[in-house]
Amino acid sequence: MKDATKLDTQAIDPISDKELGLTHDLWRACNYLAAGMIYLKDNPLLQIPLSKEHIKKRLLGHWGASPGLSFMYVHMNRLINKYDLNAIFLAGPGHGAPGVIAPVYLEGTYSEIYPDVGQDIEGMTHLFKRFSFPGGIGSHCTPELPGSIHEGGELGYSISHAFGAAFDNPDLIVTVAVGDGEAETGPLATSWHSSKYINPIRDGAVLPILHLNGYKINNPTLLSRIPNEELGALFNGYGWKPIFVEGDDPVHMHQKMAEAMESCILDIREIQQNARNAEKVSRARWPMIVLRTPKGWTCPEKINGHKTQGSWRAHQVPLKNVRDNPENLATLTSWLKSYEPQTLFDEDGKLVAKLQALLPKGQRRMSANPHANGGLVKKNLRLPNFTDYACVVDQPGTSFAFNTKPLGAMLRDVMVKNNNNFRVFGPDETTSNKLDDIYEVSKKLWLCEYKPEDEDGGHLSTDGRVLEMLSEHTLEGWFEGYVLTGRHGFFATYEAFVHVIDSMFNQHAKWLAIAESLSWRAPIASINLLITSTVWRQDHNGFTHQDPGFLDLVVNKSPSVTRIYLPPDVNCLLSVADHCLKSQNDINVIVCDKQSHMQYLDTQSAIKHCTKGLGIWPWASNDEGQEPDVVIVGCGDIPTKEALAATALLRETFDDLKIRFINVVDLYRLAPEYAHPHGLSDADFDSLFTVDKPVIFNFHGYPWLIHRLAYRRANHNNLHVRGYIERGNINTPLELAIENRIDRFSIAIDVIDRVEKIKVRGAHAKQAFRDRQLECCQYAHEHGVDMPEIEEWVWPYGNK
Amino acid sequence: MKDATKLDTQAIDPISDKELGLTHDLWRACNYLAAGMIYLKDNPLLQIPLSKEHIKKRLLGHWGASPGLSFMYVHMNRLINKYDLNAIFLAGPGHGAPGVIAPVYLEGTYSEIYPDVGQDIEGMTHLFKRFSFPGGIGSHCTPELPGSIHEGGELGYSISHAFGAAFDNPDLIVTVAVGDGEAETGPLATSWHSSKYINPIRDGAVLPILHLNGYKINNPTLLSRIPNEELGALFNGYGWKPIFVEGDDPVHMHQKMAEAMESCILDIREIQQNARNAEKVSRARWPMIVLRTPKGWTCPEKINGHKTQGSWRAHQVPLKNVRDNPENLATLTSWLKSYEPQTLFDEDGKLVAKLQALLPKGQRRMSANPHANGGLVKKNLRLPNFTDYACVVDQPGTSFAFNTKPLGAMLRDVMVKNNNNFRVFGPDETTSNKLDDIYEVSKKLWLCEYKPEDEDGGHLSTDGRVLEMLSEHTLEGWFEGYVLTGRHGFFATYEAFVHVIDSMFNQHAKWLAIAESLSWRAPIASINLLITSTVWRQDHNGFTHQDPGFLDLVVNKSPSVTRIYLPPDVNCLLSVADHCLKSQNDINVIVCDKQSHMQYLDTQSAIKHCTKGLGIWPWASNDEGQEPDVVIVGCGDIPTKEALAATALLRETFDDLKIRFINVVDLYRLAPEYAHPHGLSDADFDSLFTVDKPVIFNFHGYPWLIHRLAYRRANHNNLHVRGYIERGNINTPLELAIENRIDRFSIAIDVIDRVEKIKVRGAHAKQAFRDRQLECCQYAHEHGVDMPEIEEWVWPYGNK
């Protein structure tokens, strides 16, 4: 293998001492500001001797990664100017935020958005004080930081976010700093393979800078303590071309970094131009940088007798107890003065003109690049009329269809109408999830080796916009990066394994909740998550594949950004999907199984029903506008069918039983009005669910979630919920339902048990239902499938 | 770099044609059984012509990986016999279970445990029919499969499980098949670094076999479609020595595999012996195998005109619609006959004697190795007396201590007393979480490069038993593998980021729930998870670090294996930890913050309180055995302190208000008796919480969880819960509490609002409390810290 670690600088002009000197000065200014943010609340330019009163009481922030981050930032700025690059910057170690906030402030963007943090003494005082201060700004690259699309509060997603940003942005260069701590996480470790998904003609480029600063909170990092030869092999193996930049002497390092970064930029341009000129796509070996610098670079070498620069001791606040220890105060003073702030800022606190000249201007500033405020460049999707994909439903509950199949056709046409603006994500399951009509217009992107058999149903292509990789982490990261930079997408995944991205969901929900409170951040497209291959049809895959608990996680996050839909059939799914694709700043979770299921609503009924979010199905009810004896509720495809079958069983058995049948699509309708924007008023809720009649609620997920949403409702004491209660092994669908008591017979028995007027005379029917359950299970154990009359059962009352 | 991909066979005896022939025959027998499991429910040896009636109605299972898994298994058996190895086998692609069940059945273990599946025609019929059949066994390597410690239902954890099994088992070789699909996941991608944590003197070895069978469900795999040169670099970069075995001709492949595996075993032995003889530990470059075979190897090349063997079409059931299509039935017949079953089994269905002779015997069978039924080799921990680490508490609520610090001392002594049987896991946070007393006796294992500065507080050592890596996935996987093979451990991690392993928690809980129903699986040690750096002290790290929602996930899993404890202080934490370390087959989640917190209970009180799980704190109550006006509950360290402070405020303000103060340690006490083994009876619950008095419950987590547990209790309508409601940014601790209304003033206001007798006359006090909140926040924004009188507040009523 060719040794790609050697820097090829033939094509690069030598960098003058003057330019490097200025770059170093700019970096010094960043470092000064970063240290100032951590320590000072006043006297920001040390214009009077530093004293206790100028120091924050509580010292917070992460110094360790900050100088390295600024180092990358100022060097990227140099190249933005030189080549007029369109670039953004992601800081994987977002807890090194001072190293990013500093150059963003110097570029002026910060002051444009937050006028109280102007480019003067008063503004610098505010900047310092508000950093990591109650009521101020966070110590990560939070949504409040202009230019950030990646907070880095939780580690692991920087590379996948960066690639999401680069897809379909052919002109963009996404610089991404990866911490060597973050590099140990699973999501990050596999996301290096993302380069196998970059089409150099239509996509932009990602320039990763792996920052080996050597330490985490208290430990050395793995990648910083293996030989370079091994590290080089690792990245060659991942498919990259690593360039090493190592050292601690700033002058030397500026020279090396300038050359390395310029070499990368030229290499990226060459790869892109070759591909674009030849109109030939192939997988490229993209350049990346391995930057090895001391942790906490430029802080004192030793503090209180311990090695600090270049040690884990520099991770957060290297020098503590400054207010009360005069020696430490003196150390801080000399550390801060080592940056010679008076040579960097004028008396009013403004960056000196010769350094101002180094900063990119306008939207070329990475902090002001509209791609990093994706809503600004977002184009709404052109959507087909979703009713064109509708399933014909003549009589409710009498026909069957694959629920997700027509959605695949709709997504296909969304893809056609929104070239460069829409992607579909799935971990190897687009076909399995029956969305494969998409492939008619856009195949799976594939840039690795092709084989002849791929022609036969492989659906692979070098210019597909369906992205499949067996890493939910990477897909979710790409998707987030894609919407954060103003585009749209759709992600379908297996219900049980969506838990793999629980933490990513949490973090994105938190990002959105903050972002939507910032008037300058334009709204972005929603994350649309189709959760399919659901628990009730994992009867054959077994217990590991049965987990509908993602929703329990979703409801903990801010109500302003979370939505949950459980469409019961094709037309409801289409209506919901259409709504979700138009929405913004939300995370839409759609739960719908992929198999053949009963169909209930024609298009118009589905639109009405989904718009209301829940409602009585009059054709399944016989309370005819009166107060019913019982309310039966279905929520989710299979629970709805079983609840409906229970309704039929009961109506056959008790001709005086008045049943109201309700279906719930929009789960948050159950929440109180004050708790979620979709919450139903108590009056509306009571008029649907009554205030005193038994409510038997057949739910798709864990039953307690319904109680959690509805416990304040008047009729809560009569609310009886069935759902998945963690009972399953290898079953048939009906047997699995019986095990968890969501089947028709269990629901019918529940009703008999709870409706006073049939309780006694229903004893015989109850026994008959129990016998039927046994019979069904016996049949399943004998034949391996459910009884045809159960599988093919349809709603027997024809009224529409 | 030395090309390590060349096989060094110098030391290996040539394998005779006869031996290879027999090995091939044994493999054929496995393949025949695997195919039989997928298709047949009768006529298992084709003793009469195959007809529709013999075929299962629903064809399930994964053929694709099965032949490859059996291939590895029989080759490992050969070496077990030759070198008397102590080995177990993990199948990452557990959905290829037929390929593992087959050799396990042939070894006889299956029949020993399940006598109805004997080694005869009837037994084989049962084996075939029950596979992936309702009421039967799963299509993964589920707990029901002897020899399995890794189900592989969810992908990503095979390597980390394997390493967990190898730690402190110097004699054991853990063979682990890694699917190339699984290899794309994040958790798997970083777990290759696990070899950096193997001490060749005291640990066993892991032999990974990366199985490039080329396809996932519908896609090629990334690693199978990059050049071998790149793949070799990747694994060299990860620190391994890969050996490639590639092809499709069985004879050739048996020869290559036999040599490659023998070479690996000899290499492993050499590494171990060198280290053990020299008593010198260094990081080794361990051997691994890259096995490239066609997917679905040995099934028909083409089916219905489509390439099947060597294609994604062989992933699950390669040949469908067999019952109703005579052509397909004929294809199946000839496929099955291609294995010549009559040469492999006698007329009674017993494996022929010459093949029997190839099988390891007794506990050398990988399916009968006691390490794979870890409870059999489990030794209970020798525990110190936890009261030795107690914190002196003279008066409740008047002193402060770091809650986790004494636990660190206790864990240190657990470590001392249980050499080779106990490990501590943490993602770079053992010191940060204040458990660093452990390092006095066992440091962090570190086998990569050492630097001089590591001597100064680095706590690194080549023989430490504290494992730290910034991958919660890898740590949890190691921990699971360690307990599944009969050892014990403790894992401390940051609360917000425990969500990273949500899915692993789910899967392990499911494993335990099934395993404990199997009488032959001996109980294993519990997973002990300390969740610390909790939400209420993430005021300074901000919103991304605030998420107490892991508990909402835990409560969905089987009540027989889940436990949740929220000890409020040092002595309760010690008591809980002692209990957890003695428990088995559970997942114990302990929530306790690491910072300095108020102390309440002396040792004896703590033991009593934790044994009850919840209880009235009489010293904080003034209802004196009578019915109170209000019940105030604290659950979790900080919520308890704030609830207590509210109690004091109220008692100062209203001298006729009768308050009962309850603390909850064992969260499941709130659940109904029928819902969880720790659930309190309604009578006991009512006597504590009353049936009609307002209950103000100050909870550590999201408030709805308490409603979810208690919604069936008589007094639920009066239950008013406060908890984290997703409001936080950069705050002080008190300000964060105020934002989420768990602070003392909010709780006091809640009480005034809900207790009739003080509602009107409390108006002035309410206003005063609101003013205090404002004042506190203003102070925080000005000074960056909480008011000292708030921080240092102590319980003012001295009565113990």
mmCIF file with all atom_site columns, N, CA, C and O in Angstrom, chain A residues 600-626:
data_model
loop_
_atom_site.group_PDB
_atom_site.id
_atom_site.type_symbol
_atom_site.label_atom_id
_atom_site.label_alt_id
_atom_site.label_comp_id
_atom_site.label_asym_id
_atom_site.label_entity_id
_atom_site.label_seq_id
_atom_site.pdbx_PDB_ins_code
_atom_site.Cartn_x
_atom_site.Cartn_y
_atom_site.Cartn_z
_atom_site.occupancy
_atom_site.B_iso_or_equiv
_atom_site.pdbx_formal_charge
_atom_site.auth_seq_id
_atom_site.auth_comp_id
_atom_site.auth_asym_id
_atom_site.auth_atom_id
_atom_site.pdbx_PDB_model_num
ATOM 1   N N  . TYR A 1 600 ? -59.271 0.467  6.757  1.00 0.00 ? 600 TYR A N  1
ATOM 2   C CA . TYR A 1 600 ? -60.486 1.001  7.384  1.00 0.00 ? 600 TYR A CA 1
ATOM 3   C C  . TYR A 1 600 ? -61.065 2.216  6.662  1.00 0.00 ? 600 TYR A C  1
ATOM 4   O O  . TYR A 1 600 ? -62.246 2.292  6.403  1.00 0.00 ? 600 TYR A O  1
ATOM 5   N N  . LEU A 1 601 ? -60.218 3.164  6.342  1.00 0.00 ? 601 LEU A N  1
ATOM 6   C CA . LEU A 1 601 ? -60.734 4.457  5.905  1.00 0.00 ? 601 LEU A CA 1
ATOM 7   C C  . LEU A 1 601 ? -60.373 4.763  4.461  1.00 0.00 ? 601 LEU A C  1
ATOM 8   O O  . LEU A 1 601 ? -59.231 4.551  4.035  1.00 0.00 ? 601 LEU A O  1
ATOM 9   N N  . ASP A 1 602 ? -61.360 5.279  3.727  1.00 0.00 ? 602 ASP A N  1
ATOM 10  C CA . ASP A 1 602 ? -61.036 5.787  2.394  1.00 0.00 ? 602 ASP A CA 1
ATOM 11  C C  . ASP A 1 602 ? -60.332 7.130  2.562  1.00 0.00 ? 602 ASP A C  1
ATOM 12  O O  . ASP A 1 602 ? -60.198 7.659  3.672  1.00 0.00 ? 602 ASP A O  1
ATOM 13  N N  . THR A 1 603 ? -59.889 7.683  1.455  1.00 0.00 ? 603 THR A N  1
ATOM 14  C CA . THR A 1 603 ? -59.028 8.861  1.548  1.00 0.00 ? 603 THR A CA 1
ATOM 15  C C  . THR A 1 603 ? -59.654 10.006 2.328  1.00 0.00 ? 603 THR A C  1
ATOM 16  O O  . THR A 1 603 ? -59.031 10.573 3.226  1.00 0.00 ? 603 THR A O  1
ATOM 17  N N  . GLN A 1 604 ? -60.871 10.332 1.986  1.00 0.00 ? 604 GLN A N  1
ATOM 18  C CA . GLN A 1 604 ? -61.476 11.494 2.627  1.00 0.00 ? 604 GLN A CA 1
ATOM 19  C C  . GLN A 1 604 ? -61.677 11.257 4.121  1.00 0.00 ? 604 GLN A C  1
ATOM 20  O O  . GLN A 1 604 ? -61.421 12.137 4.951  1.00 0.00 ? 604 GLN A O  1
ATOM 21  N N  . SER A 1 605 ? -62.122 10.060 4.452  1.00 0.00 ? 605 SER A N  1
ATOM 22  C CA . SER A 1 605 ? -62.290 9.740  5.875  1.00 0.00 ? 605 SER A CA 1
ATOM 23  C C  . SER A 1 605 ? -60.943 9.769  6.593  1.00 0.00 ? 605 SER A C  1
ATOM 24  O O  . SER A 1 605 ? -60.835 10.219 7.734  1.00 0.00 ? 605 SER A O  1
ATOM 25  N N  . ALA A 1 606 ? -59.917 9.266  5.900  1.00 0.00 ? 606 ALA A N  1
ATOM 26  C CA . ALA A 1 606 ? -58.588 9.236  6.522  1.00 0.00 ? 606 ALA A CA 1
ATOM 27  C C  . ALA A 1 606 ? -58.089 10.653 6.787  1.00 0.00 ? 606 ALA A C  1
ATOM 28  O O  . ALA A 1 606 ? -57.537 10.944 7.852  1.00 0.00 ? 606 ALA A O  1
ATOM 29  N N  . ILE A 1 607 ? -58.287 11.535 5.824  1.00 0.00 ? 607 ILE A N  1
ATOM 30  C CA . ILE A 1 607 ? -57.828 12.923 6.014  1.00 0.00 ? 607 ILE A CA 1
ATOM 31  C C  . ILE A 1 607 ? -58.547 13.550 7.207  1.00 0.00 ? 607 ILE A C  1
ATOM 32  O O  . ILE A 1 607 ? -57.920 14.157 8.083  1.00 0.00 ? 607 ILE A O  1
ATOM 33  N N  . LYS A 1 608 ? -59.860 13.370 7.245  1.00 0.00 ? 608 LYS A N  1
ATOM 34  C CA . LYS A 1 608 ? -60.627 13.937 8.360  1.00 0.00 ? 608 LYS A CA 1
ATOM 35  C C  . LYS A 1 608 ? -60.148 13.359 9.692  1.00 0.00 ? 608 LYS A C  1
ATOM 36  O O  . LYS A 1 608 ? -59.939 14.074 10.662 1.00 0.00 ? 608 LYS A O  1
ATOM 37  N N  . HIS A 1 609 ? -60.005 12.051 9.695  1.00 0.00 ? 609 HIS A N  1
ATOM 38  C CA . HIS A 1 609 ? -59.635 11.358 10.932 1.00 0.00 ? 609 HIS A CA 1
ATOM 39  C C  . HIS A 1 609 ? -58.249 11.799 11.410 1.00 0.00 ? 609 HIS A C  1
ATOM 40  O O  . HIS A 1 609 ? -58.049 12.105 12.591 1.00 0.00 ? 609 HIS A O  1
ATOM 41  N N  . CYS A 1 610 ? -57.310 11.852 10.482 1.00 0.00 ? 610 CYS A N  1
ATOM 42  C CA . CYS A 1 610 ? -55.942 12.221 10.876 1.00 0.00 ? 610 CYS A CA 1
ATOM 43  C C  . CYS A 1 610 ? -55.855 13.688 11.263 1.00 0.00 ? 610 CYS A C  1
ATOM 44  O O  . CYS A 1 610 ? -55.031 14.071 12.106 1.00 0.00 ? 610 CYS A O  1
ATOM 45  N N  . THR A 1 611 ? -56.678 14.510 10.652 1.00 0.00 ? 611 THR A N  1
ATOM 46  C CA . THR A 1 611 ? -56.680 15.926 11.016 1.00 0.00 ? 611 THR A CA 1
ATOM 47  C C  . THR A 1 611 ? -57.175 16.092 12.448 1.00 0.00 ? 611 THR A C  1
ATOM 48  O O  . THR A 1 611 ? -56.626 16.861 13.230 1.00 0.00 ? 611 THR A O  1
ATOM 49  N N  . LYS A 1 612 ? -58.224 15.334 12.783 1.00 0.00 ? 612 LYS A N  1
ATOM 50  C CA . LYS A 1 612 ? -58.697 15.376 14.172 1.00 0.00 ? 612 LYS A CA 1
ATOM 51  C C  . LYS A 1 612 ? -57.718 14.668 15.117 1.00 0.00 ? 612 LYS A C  1
ATOM 52  O O  . LYS A 1 612 ? -57.646 14.974 16.289 1.00 0.00 ? 612 LYS A O  1
ATOM 53  N N  . GLY A 1 613 ? -57.027 13.669 14.578 1.00 0.00 ? 613 GLY A N  1
ATOM 54  C CA . GLY A 1 613 ? -56.038 12.962 15.398 1.00 0.00 ? 613 GLY A CA 1
ATOM 55  C C  . GLY A 1 613 ? -56.608 11.778 16.154 1.00 0.00 ? 613 GLY A C  1
ATOM 56  O O  . GLY A 1 613 ? -55.878 10.870 16.530 1.00 0.00 ? 613 GLY A O  1
ATOM 57  N N  . LEU A 1 614 ? -57.890 11.829 16.381 1.00 0.00 ? 614 LEU A N  1
ATOM 58  C CA . LEU A 1 614 ? -58.583 10.682 16.988 1.00 0.00 ? 614 LEU A CA 1
ATOM 59  C C  . LEU A 1 614 ? -60.072 10.893 16.753 1.00 0.00 ? 614 LEU A C  1
ATOM 60  O O  . LEU A 1 614 ? -60.494 12.000 16.412 1.00 0.00 ? 614 LEU A O  1
ATOM 61  N N  . GLY A 1 615 ? -60.850 9.866  16.876 1.00 0.00 ? 615 GLY A N  1
ATOM 62  C CA . GLY A 1 615 ? -62.278 10.073 16.675 1.00 0.00 ? 615 GLY A CA 1
ATOM 63  C C  . GLY A 1 615 ? -63.052 8.781  16.745 1.00 0.00 ? 615 GLY A C  1
ATOM 64  O O  . GLY A 1 615 ? -62.484 7.678  16.686 1.00 0.00 ? 615 GLY A O  1
ATOM 65  N N  . ILE A 1 616 ? -64.347 8.973  16.873 1.00 0.00 ? 616 ILE A N  1
ATOM 66  C CA . ILE A 1 616 ? -65.262 7.830  16.880 1.00 0.00 ? 616 ILE A CA 1
ATOM 67  C C  . ILE A 1 616 ? -65.352 7.288  15.458 1.00 0.00 ? 616 ILE A C  1
ATOM 68  O O  . ILE A 1 616 ? -65.423 8.057  14.492 1.00 0.00 ? 616 ILE A O  1
ATOM 69  N N  . TRP A 1 617 ? -65.299 5.970  15.345 1.00 0.00 ? 617 TRP A N  1
ATOM 70  C CA . TRP A 1 617 ? -65.605 5.360  14.057 1.00 0.00 ? 617 TRP A CA 1
ATOM 71  C C  . TRP A 1 617 ? -67.067 4.927  14.102 1.00 0.00 ? 617 TRP A C  1
ATOM 72  O O  . TRP A 1 617 ? -67.401 3.875  14.696 1.00 0.00 ? 617 TRP A O  1
ATOM 73  N N  . PRO A 1 618 ? -67.951 5.735  13.482 1.00 0.00 ? 618 PRO A N  1
ATOM 74  C CA . PRO A 1 618 ? -69.383 5.463  13.639 1.00 0.00 ? 618 PRO A CA 1
ATOM 75  C C  . PRO A 1 618 ? -69.786 4.100  13.070 1.00 0.00 ? 618 PRO A C  1
ATOM 76  O O  . PRO A 1 618 ? -70.647 3.426  13.631 1.00 0.00 ? 618 PRO A O  1
ATOM 77  N N  . TRP A 1 619 ? -69.119 3.704  12.009 1.00 0.00 ? 619 TRP A N  1
ATOM 78  C CA . TRP A 1 619 ? -69.474 2.427  11.387 1.00 0.00 ? 619 TRP A CA 1
ATOM 79  C C  . TRP A 1 619 ? -69.130 1.241  12.282 1.00 0.00 ? 619 TRP A C  1
ATOM 80  O O  . TRP A 1 619 ? -69.619 0.138  12.078 1.00 0.00 ? 619 TRP A O  1
ATOM 81  N N  . ALA A 1 620 ? -68.278 1.471  13.270 1.00 0.00 ? 620 ALA A N  1
ATOM 82  C CA . ALA A 1 620 ? -67.914 0.377  14.167 1.00 0.00 ? 620 ALA A CA 1
ATOM 83  C C  . ALA A 1 620 ? -68.626 0.516  15.510 1.00 0.00 ? 620 ALA A C  1
ATOM 84  O O  . ALA A 1 620 ? -68.482 -0.331 16.384 1.00 0.00 ? 620 ALA A O  1
ATOM 85  N N  . SER A 1 621 ? -69.378 1.583  15.663 1.00 0.00 ? 621 SER A N  1
ATOM 86  C CA . SER A 1 621 ? -70.034 1.858  16.947 1.00 0.00 ? 621 SER A CA 1
ATOM 87  C C  . SER A 1 621 ? -71.527 1.606  16.804 1.00 0.00 ? 621 SER A C  1
ATOM 88  O O  . SER A 1 621 ? -72.094 1.673  15.715 1.00 0.00 ? 621 SER A O  1
ATOM 89  N N  . ASN A 1 622 ? -72.175 1.330  17.898 1.00 0.00 ? 622 ASN A N  1
ATOM 90  C CA . ASN A 1 622 ? -73.631 1.226  17.862 1.00 0.00 ? 622 ASN A CA 1
ATOM 91  C C  . ASN A 1 622 ? -74.269 2.040  18.989 1.00 0.00 ? 622 ASN A C  1
ATOM 92  O O  . ASN A 1 622 ? -75.365 1.729  19.424 1.00 0.00 ? 622 ASN A O  1
ATOM 93  N N  . ASP A 1 623 ? -73.564 3.068  19.462 1.00 0.00 ? 623 ASP A N  1
ATOM 94  C CA . ASP A 1 623 ? -74.159 3.909  20.499 1.00 0.00 ? 623 ASP A CA 1
ATOM 95  C C  . ASP A 1 623 ? -75.001 5.025  19.892 1.00 0.00 ? 623 ASP A C  1
ATOM 96  O O  . ASP A 1 623 ? -75.728 5.706  20.605 1.00 0.00 ? 623 ASP A O  1
ATOM 97  N N  . GLU A 1 624 ? -74.890 5.175  18.606 1.00 0.00 ? 624 GLU A N  1
ATOM 98  C CA . GLU A 1 624 ? -75.701 6.122  17.847 1.00 0.00 ? 624 GLU A CA 1
ATOM 99  C C  . GLU A 1 624 ? -75.958 7.458  18.551 1.00 0.00 ? 624 GLU A C  1
ATOM 100 O O  . GLU A 1 624 ? -77.093 7.846  18.813 1.00 0.00 ? 624 GLU A O  1
ATOM 101 N N  . GLY A 1 625 ? -74.873 8.116  18.875 1.00 0.00 ? 625 GLY A N  1
ATOM 102 C CA . GLY A 1 625 ? -74.993 9.456  19.447 1.00 0.00 ? 625 GLY A CA 1
ATOM 103 C C  . GLY A 1 625 ? -75.409 9.483  20.901 1.00 0.00 ? 625 GLY A C  1
ATOM 104 O O  . GLY A 1 625 ? -75.450 10.540 21.522 1.00 0.00 ? 625 GLY A O  1
ATOM 105 N N  . GLN A 1 626 ? -75.702 8.336  21.454 1.00 0.00 ? 626 GLN A N  1
ATOM 106 C CA . GLN A 1 626 ? -76.068 8.297  22.867 1.00 0.00 ? 626 GLN A CA 1
ATOM 107 C C  . GLN A 1 626 ? -74.853 7.954  23.722 1.00 0.00 ? 626 GLN A C  1
ATOM 108 O O  . GLN A 1 626 ? -73.794 7.646  23.207 1.00 0.00 ? 626 GLN A O  1
#
